[in-house]
mmCIF file of C-alpha atoms in Angstrom:
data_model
loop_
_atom_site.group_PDB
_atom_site.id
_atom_site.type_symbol
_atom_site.label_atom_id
_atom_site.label_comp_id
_atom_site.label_asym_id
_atom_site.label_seq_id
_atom_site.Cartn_x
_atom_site.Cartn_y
_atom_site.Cartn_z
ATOM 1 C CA UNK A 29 -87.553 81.585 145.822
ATOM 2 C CA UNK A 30 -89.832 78.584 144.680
ATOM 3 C CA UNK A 31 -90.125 78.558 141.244
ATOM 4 C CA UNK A 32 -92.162 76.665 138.551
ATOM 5 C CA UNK A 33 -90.934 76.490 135.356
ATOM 6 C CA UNK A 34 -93.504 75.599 132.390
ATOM 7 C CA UNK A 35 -93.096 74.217 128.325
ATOM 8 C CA UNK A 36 -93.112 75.302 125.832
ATOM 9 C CA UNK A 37 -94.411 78.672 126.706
ATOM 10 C CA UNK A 38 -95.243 79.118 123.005
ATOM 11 C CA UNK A 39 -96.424 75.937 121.004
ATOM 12 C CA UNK A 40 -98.736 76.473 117.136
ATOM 13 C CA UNK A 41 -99.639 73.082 115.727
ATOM 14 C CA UNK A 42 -102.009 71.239 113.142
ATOM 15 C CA UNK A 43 -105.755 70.210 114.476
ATOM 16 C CA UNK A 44 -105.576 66.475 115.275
ATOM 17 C CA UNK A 45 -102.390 66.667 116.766
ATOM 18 C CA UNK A 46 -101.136 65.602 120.487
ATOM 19 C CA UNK A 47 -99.173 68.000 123.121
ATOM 20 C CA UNK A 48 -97.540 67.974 126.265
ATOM 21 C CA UNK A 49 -96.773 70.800 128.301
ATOM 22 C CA UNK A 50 -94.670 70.309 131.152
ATOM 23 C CA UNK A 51 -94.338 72.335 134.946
ATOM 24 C CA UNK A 52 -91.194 71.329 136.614
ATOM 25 C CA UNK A 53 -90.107 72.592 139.764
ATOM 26 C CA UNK A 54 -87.217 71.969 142.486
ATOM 27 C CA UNK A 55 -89.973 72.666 145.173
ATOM 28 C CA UNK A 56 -92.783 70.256 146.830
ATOM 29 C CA UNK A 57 -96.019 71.712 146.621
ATOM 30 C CA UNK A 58 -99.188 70.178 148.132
ATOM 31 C CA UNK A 59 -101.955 70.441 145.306
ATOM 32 C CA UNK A 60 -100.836 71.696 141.932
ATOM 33 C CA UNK A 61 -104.117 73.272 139.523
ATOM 34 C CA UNK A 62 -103.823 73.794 135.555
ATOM 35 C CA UNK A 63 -106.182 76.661 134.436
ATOM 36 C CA UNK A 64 -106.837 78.047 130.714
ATOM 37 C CA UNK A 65 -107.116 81.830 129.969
ATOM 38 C CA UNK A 66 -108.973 83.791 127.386
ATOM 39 C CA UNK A 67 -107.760 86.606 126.125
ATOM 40 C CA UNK A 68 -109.477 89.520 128.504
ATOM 41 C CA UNK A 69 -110.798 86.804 131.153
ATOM 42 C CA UNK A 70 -110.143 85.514 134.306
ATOM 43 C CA UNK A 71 -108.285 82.225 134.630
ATOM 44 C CA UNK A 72 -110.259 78.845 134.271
ATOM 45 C CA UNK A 73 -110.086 76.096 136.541
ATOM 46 C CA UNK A 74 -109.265 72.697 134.689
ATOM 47 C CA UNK A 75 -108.332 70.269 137.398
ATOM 48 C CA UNK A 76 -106.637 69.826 140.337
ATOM 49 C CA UNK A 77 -104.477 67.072 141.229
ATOM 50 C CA UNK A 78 -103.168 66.943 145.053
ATOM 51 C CA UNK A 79 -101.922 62.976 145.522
ATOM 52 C CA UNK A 80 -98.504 62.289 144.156
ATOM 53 C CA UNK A 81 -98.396 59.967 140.617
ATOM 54 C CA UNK A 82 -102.080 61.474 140.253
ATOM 55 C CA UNK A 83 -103.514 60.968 136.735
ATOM 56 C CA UNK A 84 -106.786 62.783 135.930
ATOM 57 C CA UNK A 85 -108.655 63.071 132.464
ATOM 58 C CA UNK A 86 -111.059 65.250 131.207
ATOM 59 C CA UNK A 87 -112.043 64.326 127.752
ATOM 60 C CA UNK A 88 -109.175 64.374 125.776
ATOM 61 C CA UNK A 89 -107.006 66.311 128.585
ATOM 62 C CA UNK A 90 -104.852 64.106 130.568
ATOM 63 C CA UNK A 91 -103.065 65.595 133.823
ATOM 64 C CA UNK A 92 -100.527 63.663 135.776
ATOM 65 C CA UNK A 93 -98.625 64.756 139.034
ATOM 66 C CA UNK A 94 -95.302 63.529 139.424
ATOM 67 C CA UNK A 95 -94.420 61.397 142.458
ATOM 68 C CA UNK A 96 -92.603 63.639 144.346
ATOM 69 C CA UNK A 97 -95.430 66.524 143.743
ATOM 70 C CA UNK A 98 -92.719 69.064 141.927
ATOM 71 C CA UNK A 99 -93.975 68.315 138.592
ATOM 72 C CA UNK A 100 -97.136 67.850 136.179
ATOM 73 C CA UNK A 101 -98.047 67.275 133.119
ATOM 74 C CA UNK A 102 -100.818 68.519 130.508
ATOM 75 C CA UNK A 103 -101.617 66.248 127.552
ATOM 76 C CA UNK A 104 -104.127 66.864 125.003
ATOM 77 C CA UNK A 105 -105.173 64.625 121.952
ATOM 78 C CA UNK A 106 -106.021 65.478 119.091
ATOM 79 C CA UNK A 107 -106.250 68.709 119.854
ATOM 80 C CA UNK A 108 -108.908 71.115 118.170
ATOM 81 C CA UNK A 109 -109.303 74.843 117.197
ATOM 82 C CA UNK A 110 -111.315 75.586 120.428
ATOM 83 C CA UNK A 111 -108.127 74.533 122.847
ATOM 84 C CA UNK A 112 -106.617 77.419 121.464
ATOM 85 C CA UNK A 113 -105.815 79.519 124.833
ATOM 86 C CA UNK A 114 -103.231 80.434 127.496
ATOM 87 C CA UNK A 115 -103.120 77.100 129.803
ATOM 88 C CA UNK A 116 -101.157 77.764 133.034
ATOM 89 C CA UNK A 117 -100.014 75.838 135.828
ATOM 90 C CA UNK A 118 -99.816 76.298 139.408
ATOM 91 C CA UNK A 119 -98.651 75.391 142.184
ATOM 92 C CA UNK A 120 -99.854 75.668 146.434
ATOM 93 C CA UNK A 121 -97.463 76.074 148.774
ATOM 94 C CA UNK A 122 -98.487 75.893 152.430
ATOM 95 C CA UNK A 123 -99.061 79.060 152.812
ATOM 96 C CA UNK A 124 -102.361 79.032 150.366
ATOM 97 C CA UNK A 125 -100.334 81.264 148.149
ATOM 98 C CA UNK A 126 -100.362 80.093 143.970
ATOM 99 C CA UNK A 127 -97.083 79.968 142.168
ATOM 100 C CA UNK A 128 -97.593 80.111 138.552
ATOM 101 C CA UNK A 129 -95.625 78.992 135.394
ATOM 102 C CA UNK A 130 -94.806 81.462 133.144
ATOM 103 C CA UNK A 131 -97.495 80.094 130.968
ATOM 104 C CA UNK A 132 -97.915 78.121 127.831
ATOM 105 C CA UNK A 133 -99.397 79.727 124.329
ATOM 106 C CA UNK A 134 -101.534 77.131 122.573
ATOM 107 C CA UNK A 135 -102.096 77.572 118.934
ATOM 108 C CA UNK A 136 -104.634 74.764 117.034
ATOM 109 C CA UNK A 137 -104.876 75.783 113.514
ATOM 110 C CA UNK A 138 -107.612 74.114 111.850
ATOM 111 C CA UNK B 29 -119.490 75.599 141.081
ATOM 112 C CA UNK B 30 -118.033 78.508 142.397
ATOM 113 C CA UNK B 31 -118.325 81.991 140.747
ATOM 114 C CA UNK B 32 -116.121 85.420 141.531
ATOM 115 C CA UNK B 33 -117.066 88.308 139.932
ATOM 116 C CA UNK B 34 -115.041 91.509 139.371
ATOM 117 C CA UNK B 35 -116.301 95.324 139.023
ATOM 118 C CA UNK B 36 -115.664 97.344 136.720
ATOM 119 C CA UNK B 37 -114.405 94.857 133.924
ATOM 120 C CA UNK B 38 -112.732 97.464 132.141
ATOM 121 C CA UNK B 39 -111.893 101.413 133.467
ATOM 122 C CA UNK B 40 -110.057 104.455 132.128
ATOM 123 C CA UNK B 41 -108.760 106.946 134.512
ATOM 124 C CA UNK B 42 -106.667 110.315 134.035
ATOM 125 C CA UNK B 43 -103.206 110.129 135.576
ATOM 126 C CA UNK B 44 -103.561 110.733 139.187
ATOM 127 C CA UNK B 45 -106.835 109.658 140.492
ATOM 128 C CA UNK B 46 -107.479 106.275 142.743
ATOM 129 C CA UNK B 47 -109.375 103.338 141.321
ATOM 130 C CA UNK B 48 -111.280 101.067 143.092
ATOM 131 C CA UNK B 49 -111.567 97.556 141.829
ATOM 132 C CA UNK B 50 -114.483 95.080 143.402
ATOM 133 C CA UNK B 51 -113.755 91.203 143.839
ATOM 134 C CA UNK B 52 -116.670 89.055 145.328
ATOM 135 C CA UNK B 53 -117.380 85.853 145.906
ATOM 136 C CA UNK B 54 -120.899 85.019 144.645
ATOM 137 C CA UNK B 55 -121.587 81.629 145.807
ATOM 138 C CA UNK B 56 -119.322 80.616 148.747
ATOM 139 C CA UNK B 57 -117.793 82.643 151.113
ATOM 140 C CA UNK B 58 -113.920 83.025 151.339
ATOM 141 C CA UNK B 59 -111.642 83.892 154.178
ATOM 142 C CA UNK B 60 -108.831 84.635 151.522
ATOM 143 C CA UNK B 61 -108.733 86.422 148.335
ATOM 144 C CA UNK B 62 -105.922 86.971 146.424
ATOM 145 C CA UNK B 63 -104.769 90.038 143.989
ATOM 146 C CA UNK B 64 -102.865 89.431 140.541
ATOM 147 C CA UNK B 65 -101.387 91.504 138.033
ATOM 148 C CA UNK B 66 -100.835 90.047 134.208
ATOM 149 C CA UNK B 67 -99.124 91.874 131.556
ATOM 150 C CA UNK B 68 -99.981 91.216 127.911
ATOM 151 C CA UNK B 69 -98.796 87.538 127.293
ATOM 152 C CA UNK B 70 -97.242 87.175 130.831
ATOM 153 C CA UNK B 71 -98.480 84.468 133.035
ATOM 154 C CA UNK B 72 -99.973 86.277 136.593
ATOM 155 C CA UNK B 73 -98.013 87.657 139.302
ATOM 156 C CA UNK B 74 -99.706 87.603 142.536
ATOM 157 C CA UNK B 75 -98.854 91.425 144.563
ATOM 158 C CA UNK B 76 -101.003 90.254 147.642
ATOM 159 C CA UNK B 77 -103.333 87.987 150.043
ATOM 160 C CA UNK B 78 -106.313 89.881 151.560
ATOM 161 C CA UNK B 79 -107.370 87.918 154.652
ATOM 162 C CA UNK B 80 -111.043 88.947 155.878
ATOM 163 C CA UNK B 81 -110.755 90.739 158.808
ATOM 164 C CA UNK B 82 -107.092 91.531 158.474
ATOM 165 C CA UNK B 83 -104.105 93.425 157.059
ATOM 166 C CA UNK B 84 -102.975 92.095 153.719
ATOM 167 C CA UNK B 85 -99.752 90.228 153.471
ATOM 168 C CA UNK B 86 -98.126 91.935 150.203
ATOM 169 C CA UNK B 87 -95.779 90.454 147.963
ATOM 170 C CA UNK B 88 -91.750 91.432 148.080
ATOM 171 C CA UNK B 89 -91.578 94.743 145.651
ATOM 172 C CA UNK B 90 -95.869 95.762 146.049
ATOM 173 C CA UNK B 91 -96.080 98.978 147.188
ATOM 174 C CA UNK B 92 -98.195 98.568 149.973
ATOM 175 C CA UNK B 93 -99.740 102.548 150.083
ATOM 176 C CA UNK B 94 -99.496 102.884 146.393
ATOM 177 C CA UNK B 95 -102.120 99.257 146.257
ATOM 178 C CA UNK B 96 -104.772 99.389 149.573
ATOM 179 C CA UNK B 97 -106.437 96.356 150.104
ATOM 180 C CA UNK B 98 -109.686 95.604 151.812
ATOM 181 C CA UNK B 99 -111.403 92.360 152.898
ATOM 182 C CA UNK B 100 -114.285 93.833 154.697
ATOM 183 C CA UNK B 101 -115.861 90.480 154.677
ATOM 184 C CA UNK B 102 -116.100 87.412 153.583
ATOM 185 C CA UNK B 103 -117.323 87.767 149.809
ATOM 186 C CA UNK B 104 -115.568 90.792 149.066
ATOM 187 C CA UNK B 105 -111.894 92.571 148.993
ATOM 188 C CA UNK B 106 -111.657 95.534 147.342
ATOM 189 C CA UNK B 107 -107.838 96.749 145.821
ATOM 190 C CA UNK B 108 -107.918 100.512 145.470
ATOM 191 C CA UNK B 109 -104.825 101.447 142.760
ATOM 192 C CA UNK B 110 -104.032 105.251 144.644
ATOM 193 C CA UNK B 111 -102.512 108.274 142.501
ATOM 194 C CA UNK B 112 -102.547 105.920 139.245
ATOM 195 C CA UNK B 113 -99.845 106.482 136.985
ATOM 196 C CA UNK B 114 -99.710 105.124 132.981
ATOM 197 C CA UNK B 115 -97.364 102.431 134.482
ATOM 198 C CA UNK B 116 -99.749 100.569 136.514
ATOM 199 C CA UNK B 117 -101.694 100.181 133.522
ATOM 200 C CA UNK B 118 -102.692 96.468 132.892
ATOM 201 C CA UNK B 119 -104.829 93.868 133.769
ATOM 202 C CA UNK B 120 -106.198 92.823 137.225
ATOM 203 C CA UNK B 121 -107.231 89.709 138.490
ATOM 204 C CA UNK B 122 -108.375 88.631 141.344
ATOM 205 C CA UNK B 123 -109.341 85.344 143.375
ATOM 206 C CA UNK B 124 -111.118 83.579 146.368
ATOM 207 C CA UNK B 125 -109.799 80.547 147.694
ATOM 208 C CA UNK B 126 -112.741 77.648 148.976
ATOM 209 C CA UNK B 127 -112.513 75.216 152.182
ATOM 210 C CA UNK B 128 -111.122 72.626 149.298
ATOM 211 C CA UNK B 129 -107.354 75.034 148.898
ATOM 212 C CA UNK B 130 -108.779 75.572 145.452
ATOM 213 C CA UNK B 131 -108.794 79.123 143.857
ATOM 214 C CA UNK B 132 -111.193 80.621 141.366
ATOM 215 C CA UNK B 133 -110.522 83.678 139.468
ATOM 216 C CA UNK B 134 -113.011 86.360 138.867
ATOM 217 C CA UNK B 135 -113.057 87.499 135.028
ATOM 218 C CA UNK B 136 -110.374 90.055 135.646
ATOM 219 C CA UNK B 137 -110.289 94.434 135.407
ATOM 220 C CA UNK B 138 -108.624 95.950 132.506
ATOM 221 C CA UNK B 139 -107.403 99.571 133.813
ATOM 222 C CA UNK B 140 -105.652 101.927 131.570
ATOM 223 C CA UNK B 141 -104.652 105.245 133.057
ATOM 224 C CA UNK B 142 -104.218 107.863 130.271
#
């Protein structure tokens, strides 16, 4: 069973303040996606990241894919009231199919 | 970019009837759409893969008769919930994958059966 384990699944913190949430997983997967939920919406693509040691930013979002493409990384600087959401990783396998982490609760109070 | 869009957003049924939930791809067209199910602050849990033209492959545990799944073509799979009970109340998401092994998620179907 491939599995992809994400922290903290609950994190509340001050506006201005950095976070990392981490996806770590014991299998290889071959593109690995971060998405943000609403609360009654759909899932948002943020980015995708396929080549091992892959560092994307958007804005102050920073996503990095580990070498060996089992883990990734979300970091956010100075994070702000509107980040406030559900982020989630996920990982392909070769079959197409998703597996998701169990999800990370992002607080920012203002 | 690409846009999936989900019918009805939100239903209420009686215990017992079928519900019919609508997932199409608006601006691309997708060989493979895929069903979720999220419970209140629970990350998604994916019960099949509708293939266009095909049976769907269901997850280990999805009741295959209880959840029908159509992909009659290319921008749309349906996921009909048969004989609803209270307990398959909850939230239902669905996505399209592109030529680029990305998925997009349509907004989601809240279905409560009473």
């Amino acid at each position: 069973t491939q599995l992809l384990e994400q922290s903290p699944q609950f994190l509340s913190i001050q506006e201005g303040e950095n976070l990392t949430v981490y996806c770590n997983s014991s299998s290889v997967f071959s593109s690995l996606q971060w998405y943000r939920q609403e609360p009654g919406e759909g899932p948002v693509l943020l980015v995708t990241v396929v080549t091992g040691g892959e560092v994307k930013k958007l804005k102050r979002l920073t996503f990095q894919f580990g070498d060996a493409r089992k883990d990734s990384s979300l970091h956010i600087t100075a994070a702000q009231p509107g980040d406030t959401g559900l982020y989630l990783c996920a990982g392909r396998v070769w079959t197409g199919k998703l597996i998701f982490g169990q999800g990370t609760t992002l607080q920012v109070k203002p | 970019g690409a846009v999936v869009s989900q019918h009805p957003s939100r239903v209420i049924c009686k215990s017992g009837t079928s519900v019919k939930i609508e997932c199409r791809s608006l601006d691309f067209q997708a060989t493979t759409m895929f069903w979720y199910r999220q419970f209140p602050k629970q990350s998604l849990m994916l019960m099949a893969t509708s293939n266009e033209g095909s049976k769907a492959t269901y997850e280990q545990g999805v009741e295959k008769d209880k959840f029908l799944i159509n992909h009659a073509s290319l921008t749309l799979s349906t996921l009909t919930v048969t004989s609803a009970h209270p307990e398959d109340s909850s939230f239902y998401i669905c996505s399209a994958g592109t030529d680029y092994n990305e998925q997009f998620f349509g907004p989601g179907t809240r279905l409560t059966v009473l």
